[in-house]
Amino acid sequence: MPGATGGQGSGGARVGTEGDSAGALRAVRSLVELEETEQAAQLYEEMGAAQRERLQQQAARRPAKERRGFVEVLRRARDFLGAARLMDGSGDDATAADLYLQSGQYLEAAEAWLRAGEAERAAAAFERAGALERALEVYRKLGARESMAQCLARLKRPFDAADVYRDLGQPHAEVEVLGGVTPEDPRYVEAVLRMCRLLDVEGFTHRALAVLVDAMTSSDVARAESSMVTEKARLLRRMGMDAEAEAVLGRRSTPSTMPVANGYRFLKAIPIFSELSLEDMKDLYRQARQVVIAQGAVVLEKGDPGVGLLVLLEGTVDVFSGPEADARHLNTLGPGAYLGEISLVQDATVSAHVRARTSVRALRISRAAFEHYLDTHEAAALRIYRLFTQNLAARVRALSA
């Protein structure tokens, strides 16, 4: 009868599908037992999505040793998420975490890293997933204060971040994060005054005055605040403008001052950072530390392992072909120049000998700090590596020509 035939056909298809799945599982199992992992992976790749899902469910019920064979098959087939799920509960949380990371499941990777006792890697994965509160909690337990400050800044808690940077002795990062406080914030005046004092102490009195003038121009509250007027007069006196200071205290107007260049602008101008978003660029800037190098000191030793990026803010350095007394002088670099960018993205030795011609003030981003930045800023990492590859290819073409 038609109805009975239709039922049998439907049932037959269903049995056939289950049979295909069971047969595929047996085939994969046989190949795993024969250590024919590549063939098993190829068979897995040729299955449909539903069939692969059923195979995974059945494989998950197999003993741990056999399950590991399936994990390797899925890894070869690049089903990293399926492999990670098979590894869950196997006792090898570190491997599961790596697989979750490869599949882009950063929250699951973070939890697996925690179970594996790898708290620092877990925190970085939480941060990469945007789970900043969880990342902050782990960083706090680790005592990783610089990473804490970065999380606090990304969580829009500028004063908390600034306090950490102050304790770390990083005034440029403290100023940068306080610059994120808006005029609508009830602590805006406090933030502006704190930035001005920090900039003044660091020798950027002109920039401090520019920050203050801008705040008083854009905020009625700041303009009416007596402490802002007093600070403006103090900065003018620091610049030798006593008459203008008295005019300010007498409520007379004074000309504004243009800000001076700072390390952020120099860092932003480096080609491999040219496509970073504003927020990613600010986060990178906070990774930098200011260093002072004495006149005559060796800045980079030829043949030594690269230690990271150095951006010159003040002073000049001489670049030589080597450390020998008769080494060829290759170049003299000043503010805005940078050294060691290649060592940020690959292991490389220093190719020249660099010595400070004058006292030098610079920004330094270490290899470790940069790697952490890449781990927690996926979009920025892709842009940086793409630009680095393009620049490297251009250099190769130029050498070939």
mmCIF file of C-alpha atoms in Angstrom:
data_model
loop_
_atom_site.group_PDB
_atom_site.id
_atom_site.type_symbol
_atom_site.label_atom_id
_atom_site.label_comp_id
_atom_site.label_asym_id
_atom_site.label_seq_id
_atom_site.Cartn_x
_atom_site.Cartn_y
_atom_site.Cartn_z
ATOM 1 C CA MET A 1 0.000 0.000 0.000
ATOM 2 C CA PRO A 2 1.243 3.542 -0.687
ATOM 3 C CA GLY A 3 1.084 4.608 2.946
ATOM 4 C CA ALA A 4 2.953 1.566 4.161
ATOM 5 C CA THR A 5 5.521 1.874 1.418
ATOM 6 C CA GLY A 6 6.074 5.547 2.247
ATOM 7 C CA GLY A 7 6.534 4.686 5.925
ATOM 8 C CA GLN A 8 9.019 1.997 5.171
ATOM 9 C CA GLY A 9 10.892 4.331 2.836
ATOM 10 C CA SER A 10 11.090 7.020 5.504
ATOM 11 C CA GLY A 11 12.127 4.518 8.130
ATOM 12 C CA GLY A 12 14.642 2.977 5.770
ATOM 13 C CA ALA A 13 16.247 6.387 5.129
ATOM 14 C CA ARG A 14 16.485 7.057 8.824
ATOM 15 C CA VAL A 15 18.088 3.694 9.528
ATOM 16 C CA GLY A 16 20.372 4.184 6.560
ATOM 17 C CA THR A 17 21.556 7.574 7.893
ATOM 18 C CA GLU A 18 22.245 6.138 11.314
ATOM 19 C CA GLY A 19 23.962 3.208 9.691
ATOM 20 C CA ASP A 20 26.111 5.549 7.619
ATOM 21 C CA SER A 21 27.075 7.422 10.763
ATOM 22 C CA ALA A 22 27.880 4.211 12.621
ATOM 23 C CA GLY A 23 29.828 2.963 9.633
ATOM 24 C CA ALA A 24 31.755 6.208 9.384
ATOM 25 C CA LEU A 25 32.546 6.039 13.082
ATOM 26 C CA ARG A 26 33.792 2.488 12.703
ATOM 27 C CA ALA A 27 35.855 3.496 9.679
ATOM 28 C CA VAL A 28 37.402 6.427 11.510
ATOM 29 C CA ARG A 29 38.034 4.249 14.576
ATOM 30 C CA SER A 30 39.749 1.631 12.439
ATOM 31 C CA LEU A 31 41.939 4.256 10.811
ATOM 32 C CA VAL A 32 42.801 5.729 14.214
ATOM 33 C CA GLU A 33 43.777 2.282 15.516
ATOM 34 C CA LEU A 34 45.971 1.838 12.448
ATOM 35 C CA GLU A 35 47.456 5.294 13.110
ATOM 36 C CA GLU A 36 46.236 6.421 9.689
ATOM 37 C CA THR A 37 45.351 9.817 11.064
ATOM 38 C CA GLU A 38 45.557 11.708 7.775
ATOM 39 C CA GLN A 39 43.127 9.332 6.052
ATOM 40 C CA ALA A 40 40.763 9.489 9.018
ATOM 41 C CA ALA A 41 40.876 13.299 8.876
ATOM 42 C CA GLN A 42 40.101 13.235 5.158
ATOM 43 C CA LEU A 43 37.110 10.952 5.757
ATOM 44 C CA TYR A 44 35.892 13.285 8.506
ATOM 45 C CA GLU A 45 36.210 16.308 6.209
ATOM 46 C CA GLU A 46 34.034 14.606 3.591
ATOM 47 C CA MET A 47 31.150 14.048 6.033
ATOM 48 C CA GLY A 48 28.203 16.415 6.290
ATOM 49 C CA ALA A 49 27.830 18.697 9.308
ATOM 50 C CA ALA A 50 25.092 16.599 10.936
ATOM 51 C CA GLN A 51 27.103 13.413 10.463
ATOM 52 C CA ARG A 52 30.200 15.019 11.965
ATOM 53 C CA GLU A 53 28.131 16.114 14.954
ATOM 54 C CA ARG A 54 26.851 12.577 15.537
ATOM 55 C CA LEU A 55 30.350 11.192 15.213
ATOM 56 C CA GLN A 56 31.605 13.650 17.824
ATOM 57 C CA GLN A 57 28.801 12.678 20.218
ATOM 58 C CA GLN A 58 29.676 9.013 19.870
ATOM 59 C CA ALA A 59 33.412 9.674 20.121
ATOM 60 C CA ALA A 60 32.837 11.620 23.344
ATOM 61 C CA ARG A 61 31.556 8.415 24.944
ATOM 62 C CA ARG A 62 34.692 6.453 24.082
ATOM 63 C CA PRO A 63 37.510 5.817 26.614
ATOM 64 C CA ALA A 64 39.968 8.674 27.129
ATOM 65 C CA LYS A 65 42.809 7.040 25.181
ATOM 66 C CA GLU A 66 40.612 6.389 22.153
ATOM 67 C CA ARG A 67 39.111 9.867 22.424
ATOM 68 C CA ARG A 68 42.588 11.368 22.073
ATOM 69 C CA GLY A 69 42.921 9.622 18.722
ATOM 70 C CA PHE A 70 39.740 11.305 17.568
ATOM 71 C CA VAL A 71 41.012 14.639 18.882
ATOM 72 C CA GLU A 72 44.052 14.345 16.634
ATOM 73 C CA VAL A 73 41.810 13.489 13.673
ATOM 74 C CA LEU A 74 39.657 16.572 14.282
ATOM 75 C CA ARG A 75 42.742 18.711 14.778
ATOM 76 C CA ARG A 76 44.148 17.537 11.417
ATOM 77 C CA ALA A 77 40.768 18.291 9.827
ATOM 78 C CA ARG A 78 40.965 21.767 11.439
ATOM 79 C CA ASP A 79 37.770 21.271 13.416
ATOM 80 C CA PHE A 80 39.426 22.878 16.419
ATOM 81 C CA LEU A 81 36.172 23.483 18.284
ATOM 82 C CA GLY A 82 35.098 19.840 17.945
ATOM 83 C CA ALA A 83 38.546 18.705 19.102
ATOM 84 C CA ALA A 84 38.409 21.064 22.083
ATOM 85 C CA ARG A 85 35.024 19.730 23.169
ATOM 86 C CA LEU A 86 36.332 16.161 22.985
ATOM 87 C CA MET A 87 39.262 17.201 25.193
ATOM 88 C CA ASP A 88 36.999 18.672 27.873
ATOM 89 C CA GLY A 89 37.056 16.510 30.960
ATOM 90 C CA SER A 90 40.070 14.535 29.768
ATOM 91 C CA GLY A 91 42.379 16.090 32.364
ATOM 92 C CA ASP A 92 44.466 17.879 29.724
ATOM 93 C CA ASP A 93 42.957 21.329 30.090
ATOM 94 C CA ALA A 94 45.969 23.079 28.562
ATOM 95 C CA THR A 95 45.483 21.250 25.257
ATOM 96 C CA ALA A 96 41.755 21.956 25.360
ATOM 97 C CA ALA A 97 42.510 25.645 25.962
ATOM 98 C CA ASP A 98 44.848 25.798 22.965
ATOM 99 C CA LEU A 99 42.196 24.208 20.775
ATOM 100 C CA TYR A 100 39.503 26.586 21.999
ATOM 101 C CA LEU A 101 41.886 29.458 21.274
ATOM 102 C CA GLN A 102 42.445 28.211 17.718
ATOM 103 C CA SER A 103 38.693 28.018 17.192
ATOM 104 C CA GLY A 104 38.195 31.601 18.393
ATOM 105 C CA GLN A 105 36.263 30.572 21.528
ATOM 106 C CA TYR A 106 38.152 32.802 23.924
ATOM 107 C CA LEU A 107 35.844 32.485 26.942
ATOM 108 C CA GLU A 108 36.014 28.693 26.820
ATOM 109 C CA ALA A 109 39.786 28.932 26.359
ATOM 110 C CA ALA A 110 40.064 31.183 29.396
ATOM 111 C CA GLU A 111 38.095 28.807 31.609
ATOM 112 C CA ALA A 112 40.248 25.891 30.430
ATOM 113 C CA TRP A 113 43.437 27.855 31.136
ATOM 114 C CA LEU A 114 42.163 28.521 34.657
ATOM 115 C CA ARG A 115 41.560 24.820 35.194
ATOM 116 C CA ALA A 116 45.065 24.146 33.876
ATOM 117 C CA GLY A 117 46.549 26.590 36.407
ATOM 118 C CA GLU A 118 47.657 29.012 33.678
ATOM 119 C CA ALA A 119 46.105 32.130 35.203
ATOM 120 C CA GLU A 120 48.052 34.679 33.143
ATOM 121 C CA ARG A 121 47.009 33.079 29.861
ATOM 122 C CA ALA A 122 43.445 32.802 31.160
ATOM 123 C CA ALA A 123 43.359 36.518 31.929
ATOM 124 C CA ALA A 124 44.632 37.393 28.457
ATOM 125 C CA ALA A 125 41.937 35.183 26.898
ATOM 126 C CA PHE A 126 39.228 36.801 29.054
ATOM 127 C CA GLU A 127 40.475 40.213 27.970
ATOM 128 C CA ARG A 128 40.521 39.169 24.328
ATOM 129 C CA ALA A 129 36.930 37.955 24.658
ATOM 130 C CA GLY A 130 35.872 41.297 26.103
ATOM 131 C CA ALA A 131 35.196 39.792 29.544
ATOM 132 C CA LEU A 132 37.176 42.585 31.154
ATOM 133 C CA GLU A 133 35.805 42.226 34.684
ATOM 134 C CA ARG A 134 36.858 38.557 34.745
ATOM 135 C CA ALA A 135 40.255 39.483 33.333
ATOM 136 C CA LEU A 136 40.670 42.210 35.954
ATOM 137 C CA GLU A 137 39.817 39.749 38.734
ATOM 138 C CA VAL A 138 42.506 37.313 37.558
ATOM 139 C CA TYR A 139 45.103 40.053 36.994
ATOM 140 C CA ARG A 140 44.442 41.350 40.508
ATOM 141 C CA LYS A 141 45.069 37.905 42.011
ATOM 142 C CA LEU A 142 48.273 37.634 39.972
ATOM 143 C CA GLY A 143 49.452 41.065 41.060
ATOM 144 C CA ALA A 144 49.853 41.993 37.373
ATOM 145 C CA ARG A 145 49.350 45.694 37.935
ATOM 146 C CA GLU A 146 50.166 46.949 34.458
ATOM 147 C CA SER A 147 47.584 44.604 32.954
ATOM 148 C CA MET A 148 45.153 45.670 35.667
ATOM 149 C CA ALA A 149 45.593 49.295 34.625
ATOM 150 C CA GLN A 150 44.928 48.409 30.995
ATOM 151 C CA CYS A 151 41.708 46.608 31.955
ATOM 152 C CA LEU A 152 40.563 49.475 34.148
ATOM 153 C CA ALA A 153 41.140 51.912 31.302
ATOM 154 C CA ARG A 154 39.148 49.730 28.891
ATOM 155 C CA LEU A 155 36.388 49.450 31.511
ATOM 156 C CA LYS A 156 36.120 53.268 31.509
ATOM 157 C CA ARG A 157 37.430 53.561 35.071
ATOM 158 C CA PRO A 158 40.083 56.210 34.385
ATOM 159 C CA PHE A 159 40.798 57.282 37.956
ATOM 160 C CA ASP A 160 41.346 53.709 39.127
ATOM 161 C CA ALA A 161 43.636 53.105 36.144
ATOM 162 C CA ALA A 162 45.484 56.379 36.765
ATOM 163 C CA ASP A 163 46.125 55.430 40.402
ATOM 164 C CA VAL A 164 47.737 52.164 39.297
ATOM 165 C CA TYR A 165 49.872 53.933 36.688
ATOM 166 C CA ARG A 166 50.951 56.465 39.318
ATOM 167 C CA ASP A 167 52.094 53.646 41.604
ATOM 168 C CA LEU A 168 53.939 52.085 38.661
ATOM 169 C CA GLY A 169 55.750 55.352 37.942
ATOM 170 C CA GLN A 170 54.318 55.769 34.442
ATOM 171 C CA PRO A 171 53.190 59.414 34.254
ATOM 172 C CA HIS A 172 52.605 59.434 30.482
ATOM 173 C CA ALA A 173 50.109 56.561 30.831
ATOM 174 C CA GLU A 174 48.519 58.288 33.822
ATOM 175 C CA VAL A 175 48.012 61.449 31.749
ATOM 176 C CA GLU A 176 46.690 59.460 28.799
ATOM 177 C CA VAL A 177 44.050 57.615 30.794
ATOM 178 C CA LEU A 178 42.949 60.786 32.630
ATOM 179 C CA GLY A 179 42.488 62.384 29.227
ATOM 180 C CA GLY A 180 39.527 60.060 28.777
ATOM 181 C CA VAL A 181 37.540 61.837 31.515
ATOM 182 C CA THR A 182 34.755 63.876 29.874
ATOM 183 C CA PRO A 183 33.439 67.324 30.915
ATOM 184 C CA GLU A 184 30.216 65.609 32.042
ATOM 185 C CA ASP A 185 32.104 63.659 34.706
ATOM 186 C CA PRO A 186 31.744 65.252 38.172
ATOM 187 C CA ARG A 187 35.498 64.714 38.673
ATOM 188 C CA TYR A 188 36.465 66.406 35.395
ATOM 189 C CA VAL A 189 38.198 69.378 37.054
ATOM 190 C CA GLU A 190 40.161 67.010 39.293
ATOM 191 C CA ALA A 191 41.314 65.060 36.227
ATOM 192 C CA VAL A 192 42.407 68.198 34.358
ATOM 193 C CA LEU A 193 44.370 69.586 37.310
ATOM 194 C CA ARG A 194 46.074 66.243 37.853
ATOM 195 C CA MET A 195 47.064 66.056 34.170
ATOM 196 C CA CYS A 196 48.436 69.589 34.249
ATOM 197 C CA ARG A 197 50.638 68.909 37.259
ATOM 198 C CA LEU A 198 51.950 65.687 35.776
ATOM 199 C CA LEU A 199 52.752 67.319 32.440
ATOM 200 C CA ASP A 200 54.444 70.246 34.151
ATOM 201 C CA VAL A 201 56.644 67.946 36.238
ATOM 202 C CA GLU A 202 57.613 66.014 33.097
ATOM 203 C CA GLY A 203 58.707 69.243 31.392
ATOM 204 C CA PHE A 204 55.628 69.727 29.199
ATOM 205 C CA THR A 205 54.440 73.000 30.718
ATOM 206 C CA HIS A 206 53.234 74.341 27.350
ATOM 207 C CA ARG A 207 51.131 71.228 26.832
ATOM 208 C CA ALA A 208 49.781 71.459 30.388
ATOM 209 C CA LEU A 209 48.633 75.002 29.710
ATOM 210 C CA ALA A 210 47.005 73.926 26.434
ATOM 211 C CA VAL A 211 45.087 71.161 28.252
ATOM 212 C CA LEU A 212 43.929 73.647 30.866
ATOM 213 C CA VAL A 213 42.845 76.280 28.328
ATOM 214 C CA ASP A 214 40.941 73.677 26.318
ATOM 215 C CA ALA A 215 39.121 72.464 29.447
ATOM 216 C CA MET A 216 38.152 75.991 30.460
ATOM 217 C CA THR A 217 36.934 76.700 26.926
ATOM 218 C CA SER A 218 34.794 73.577 26.658
ATOM 219 C CA SER A 219 33.305 73.431 30.178
ATOM 220 C CA ASP A 220 31.396 76.136 32.036
ATOM 221 C CA VAL A 221 32.054 74.321 35.304
ATOM 222 C CA ALA A 222 35.821 74.243 34.689
ATOM 223 C CA ARG A 223 35.844 77.904 33.627
ATOM 224 C CA ALA A 224 34.124 78.956 36.860
ATOM 225 C CA GLU A 225 36.352 76.829 39.104
ATOM 226 C CA SER A 226 38.811 79.002 41.044
ATOM 227 C CA SER A 227 41.402 76.206 41.268
ATOM 228 C CA MET A 228 41.571 76.160 37.446
ATOM 229 C CA VAL A 229 42.261 79.898 37.331
ATOM 230 C CA THR A 230 44.957 79.552 39.985
ATOM 231 C CA GLU A 231 46.576 76.663 38.077
ATOM 232 C CA LYS A 232 46.549 78.673 34.851
ATOM 233 C CA ALA A 233 48.347 81.534 36.562
ATOM 234 C CA ARG A 234 50.901 79.123 38.065
ATOM 235 C CA LEU A 235 51.689 77.604 34.683
ATOM 236 C CA LEU A 236 52.074 81.025 33.091
ATOM 237 C CA ARG A 237 54.554 82.007 35.800
ATOM 238 C CA ARG A 238 56.457 78.765 35.182
ATOM 239 C CA MET A 239 56.823 79.921 31.575
ATOM 240 C CA GLY A 240 58.115 83.344 32.643
ATOM 241 C CA MET A 241 54.853 85.097 31.737
ATOM 242 C CA ASP A 242 54.274 86.930 35.014
ATOM 243 C CA ALA A 243 52.215 89.760 33.489
ATOM 244 C CA GLU A 244 49.866 87.286 31.819
ATOM 245 C CA ALA A 245 49.551 85.398 35.115
ATOM 246 C CA GLU A 246 48.510 88.570 36.888
ATOM 247 C CA ALA A 247 46.029 89.250 34.105
ATOM 248 C CA VAL A 248 44.474 85.831 34.635
ATOM 249 C CA LEU A 249 44.146 86.425 38.351
ATOM 250 C CA GLY A 250 42.610 89.780 37.517
ATOM 251 C CA ARG A 251 40.060 87.970 35.325
ATOM 252 C CA ARG A 252 41.559 89.357 32.131
ATOM 253 C CA SER A 253 41.923 87.156 29.066
ATOM 254 C CA THR A 254 45.185 85.584 27.974
ATOM 255 C CA PRO A 255 46.247 84.029 24.692
ATOM 256 C CA SER A 256 46.088 80.277 24.321
ATOM 257 C CA THR A 257 49.167 78.164 23.783
ATOM 258 C CA MET A 258 49.591 75.380 21.251
ATOM 259 C CA PRO A 259 50.507 71.955 22.607
ATOM 260 C CA VAL A 260 53.931 70.511 21.903
ATOM 261 C CA ALA A 261 54.550 67.176 20.192
ATOM 262 C CA ASN A 262 54.544 64.131 22.450
ATOM 263 C CA GLY A 263 55.390 60.456 22.302
ATOM 264 C CA TYR A 264 51.874 59.458 21.259
ATOM 265 C CA ARG A 265 52.208 61.329 17.961
ATOM 266 C CA PHE A 266 55.578 59.741 17.251
ATOM 267 C CA LEU A 267 54.263 56.242 18.041
ATOM 268 C CA LYS A 268 51.179 56.776 15.881
ATOM 269 C CA ALA A 269 53.386 57.753 12.911
ATOM 270 C CA ILE A 270 55.170 54.350 12.771
ATOM 271 C CA PRO A 271 53.966 52.578 9.584
ATOM 272 C CA ILE A 272 52.992 49.227 11.155
ATOM 273 C CA PHE A 273 50.619 51.075 13.516
ATOM 274 C CA SER A 274 49.041 53.258 10.814
ATOM 275 C CA GLU A 275 45.737 51.346 10.676
ATOM 276 C CA LEU A 276 45.078 51.006 14.410
ATOM 277 C CA SER A 277 41.834 52.441 15.718
ATOM 278 C CA LEU A 278 41.933 55.291 18.217
ATOM 279 C CA GLU A 279 41.192 53.030 21.186
ATOM 280 C CA ASP A 280 43.742 50.403 20.125
ATOM 281 C CA MET A 281 46.351 53.126 19.588
ATOM 282 C CA LYS A 282 45.719 54.563 23.053
ATOM 283 C CA ASP A 283 46.026 51.081 24.594
ATOM 284 C CA LEU A 284 49.343 50.572 22.799
ATOM 285 C CA TYR A 285 50.647 53.932 24.014
ATOM 286 C CA ARG A 286 49.923 52.934 27.595
ATOM 287 C CA GLN A 287 52.146 49.865 27.111
ATOM 288 C CA ALA A 288 55.143 52.164 26.590
ATOM 289 C CA ARG A 289 57.520 53.272 29.329
ATOM 290 C CA GLN A 290 59.632 56.400 29.298
ATOM 291 C CA VAL A 291 63.373 55.837 29.632
ATOM 292 C CA VAL A 292 66.325 58.209 29.914
ATOM 293 C CA ILE A 293 69.648 57.233 28.340
ATOM 294 C CA ALA A 294 72.858 59.020 29.283
ATOM 295 C CA GLN A 295 75.083 60.680 26.709
ATOM 296 C CA GLY A 296 77.608 58.198 25.294
ATOM 297 C CA ALA A 297 75.709 55.124 26.509
ATOM 298 C CA VAL A 298 75.144 52.171 24.184
ATOM 299 C CA VAL A 299 71.482 52.094 23.196
ATOM 300 C CA LEU A 300 71.573 48.900 21.080
ATOM 301 C CA GLU A 301 74.457 46.427 20.787
ATOM 302 C CA LYS A 302 74.938 44.821 17.376
ATOM 303 C CA GLY A 303 74.343 41.059 17.504
ATOM 304 C CA ASP A 304 72.352 41.143 20.751
ATOM 305 C CA PRO A 305 68.761 39.811 20.775
ATOM 306 C CA GLY A 306 66.203 42.496 19.946
ATOM 307 C CA VAL A 307 64.446 43.800 23.043
ATOM 308 C CA GLY A 308 61.584 45.766 21.518
ATOM 309 C CA LEU A 309 60.740 49.178 20.121
ATOM 310 C CA LEU A 310 62.467 52.445 21.071
ATOM 311 C CA VAL A 311 60.938 55.776 19.971
ATOM 312 C CA LEU A 312 63.117 58.869 20.438
ATOM 313 C CA LEU A 313 61.411 61.838 22.118
ATOM 314 C CA GLU A 314 64.393 64.088 22.864
ATOM 315 C CA GLY A 315 68.088 63.981 21.980
ATOM 316 C CA THR A 316 69.984 62.194 19.204
ATOM 317 C CA VAL A 317 71.677 58.828 18.658
ATOM 318 C CA ASP A 318 74.400 57.725 16.238
ATOM 319 C CA VAL A 319 74.049 54.499 14.272
ATOM 320 C CA PHE A 320 77.266 52.610 13.396
ATOM 321 C CA SER A 321 77.977 49.457 11.412
ATOM 322 C CA GLY A 322 79.497 47.860 14.524
ATOM 323 C CA PRO A 323 80.999 48.534 17.963
ATOM 324 C CA GLU A 324 84.577 48.910 16.669
ATOM 325 C CA ALA A 325 86.323 52.268 16.992
ATOM 326 C CA ASP A 326 86.669 52.494 13.189
ATOM 327 C CA ALA A 327 83.126 51.328 12.445
ATOM 328 C CA ARG A 328 81.325 53.155 9.662
ATOM 329 C CA HIS A 329 78.901 55.890 10.761
ATOM 330 C CA LEU A 330 75.541 55.073 9.115
ATOM 331 C CA ASN A 331 73.126 57.684 10.420
ATOM 332 C CA THR A 332 72.188 60.158 13.137
ATOM 333 C CA LEU A 333 68.617 59.962 14.425
ATOM 334 C CA GLY A 334 66.586 62.456 16.443
ATOM 335 C CA PRO A 335 63.090 62.957 17.887
ATOM 336 C CA GLY A 336 60.442 60.916 16.097
ATOM 337 C CA ALA A 337 62.883 58.258 14.886
ATOM 338 C CA TYR A 338 62.390 54.677 16.051
ATOM 339 C CA LEU A 339 64.525 51.572 16.436
ATOM 340 C CA GLY A 340 63.890 47.850 16.881
ATOM 341 C CA GLU A 341 60.366 47.541 15.445
ATOM 342 C CA ILE A 342 61.245 44.245 13.750
ATOM 343 C CA SER A 343 62.047 42.651 17.114
ATOM 344 C CA LEU A 344 58.426 43.245 18.161
ATOM 345 C CA VAL A 345 57.062 40.663 15.741
ATOM 346 C CA GLN A 346 59.902 38.217 15.167
ATOM 347 C CA ASP A 347 63.031 36.926 16.860
ATOM 348 C CA ALA A 348 65.901 38.915 15.390
ATOM 349 C CA THR A 349 69.300 40.175 16.481
ATOM 350 C CA VAL A 350 70.220 43.856 16.400
ATOM 351 C CA SER A 351 71.731 44.691 12.996
ATOM 352 C CA ALA A 352 73.588 47.889 13.959
ATOM 353 C CA HIS A 353 75.396 49.507 16.886
ATOM 354 C CA VAL A 354 73.577 52.532 18.337
ATOM 355 C CA ARG A 355 75.082 54.999 20.812
ATOM 356 C CA ALA A 356 73.534 58.093 22.429
ATOM 357 C CA ARG A 357 75.150 61.249 21.021
ATOM 358 C CA THR A 358 73.347 63.370 23.637
ATOM 359 C CA SER A 359 71.216 62.598 26.632
ATOM 360 C CA VAL A 360 68.131 60.846 25.244
ATOM 361 C CA ARG A 361 64.567 60.544 26.452
ATOM 362 C CA ALA A 362 62.566 57.815 24.714
ATOM 363 C CA LEU A 363 59.521 55.554 24.828
ATOM 364 C CA ARG A 364 60.224 51.833 25.063
ATOM 365 C CA ILE A 365 57.771 49.003 24.344
ATOM 366 C CA SER A 366 59.243 45.669 25.361
ATOM 367 C CA ARG A 367 58.725 42.476 23.374
ATOM 368 C CA ALA A 368 56.795 40.944 26.303
ATOM 369 C CA ALA A 369 54.472 43.949 26.621
ATOM 370 C CA PHE A 370 53.813 43.946 22.885
ATOM 371 C CA GLU A 371 53.052 40.219 22.799
ATOM 372 C CA HIS A 372 50.520 40.717 25.590
ATOM 373 C CA TYR A 373 49.000 43.594 23.619
ATOM 374 C CA LEU A 374 48.632 41.374 20.531
ATOM 375 C CA ASP A 375 47.085 38.585 22.628
ATOM 376 C CA THR A 376 44.390 40.945 23.914
ATOM 377 C CA HIS A 377 43.751 43.043 20.767
ATOM 378 C CA GLU A 378 42.884 40.625 17.957
ATOM 379 C CA ALA A 379 41.843 43.200 15.333
ATOM 380 C CA ALA A 380 44.929 45.305 16.011
ATOM 381 C CA ALA A 381 47.178 42.237 15.760
ATOM 382 C CA LEU A 382 45.791 41.358 12.318
ATOM 383 C CA ARG A 383 46.354 44.907 11.057
ATOM 384 C CA ILE A 384 49.884 45.094 12.453
ATOM 385 C CA TYR A 385 50.960 41.752 11.000
ATOM 386 C CA ARG A 386 49.454 42.592 7.618
ATOM 387 C CA LEU A 387 51.278 45.927 7.446
ATOM 388 C CA PHE A 388 54.500 44.364 8.705
ATOM 389 C CA THR A 389 54.288 41.722 5.957
ATOM 390 C CA GLN A 390 53.615 44.367 3.306
ATOM 391 C CA ASN A 391 56.550 46.496 4.484
ATOM 392 C CA LEU A 392 58.837 43.464 4.567
ATOM 393 C CA ALA A 393 57.793 42.475 1.042
ATOM 394 C CA ALA A 394 58.491 46.022 -0.172
ATOM 395 C CA ARG A 395 61.996 45.872 1.331
ATOM 396 C CA VAL A 396 62.667 42.523 -0.353
ATOM 397 C CA ARG A 397 61.502 43.915 -3.697
ATOM 398 C CA ALA A 398 63.723 46.963 -3.256
ATOM 399 C CA LEU A 399 66.759 44.762 -2.506
ATOM 400 C CA SER A 400 65.996 42.528 -5.506
ATOM 401 C CA ALA A 401 65.778 45.556 -7.772
#
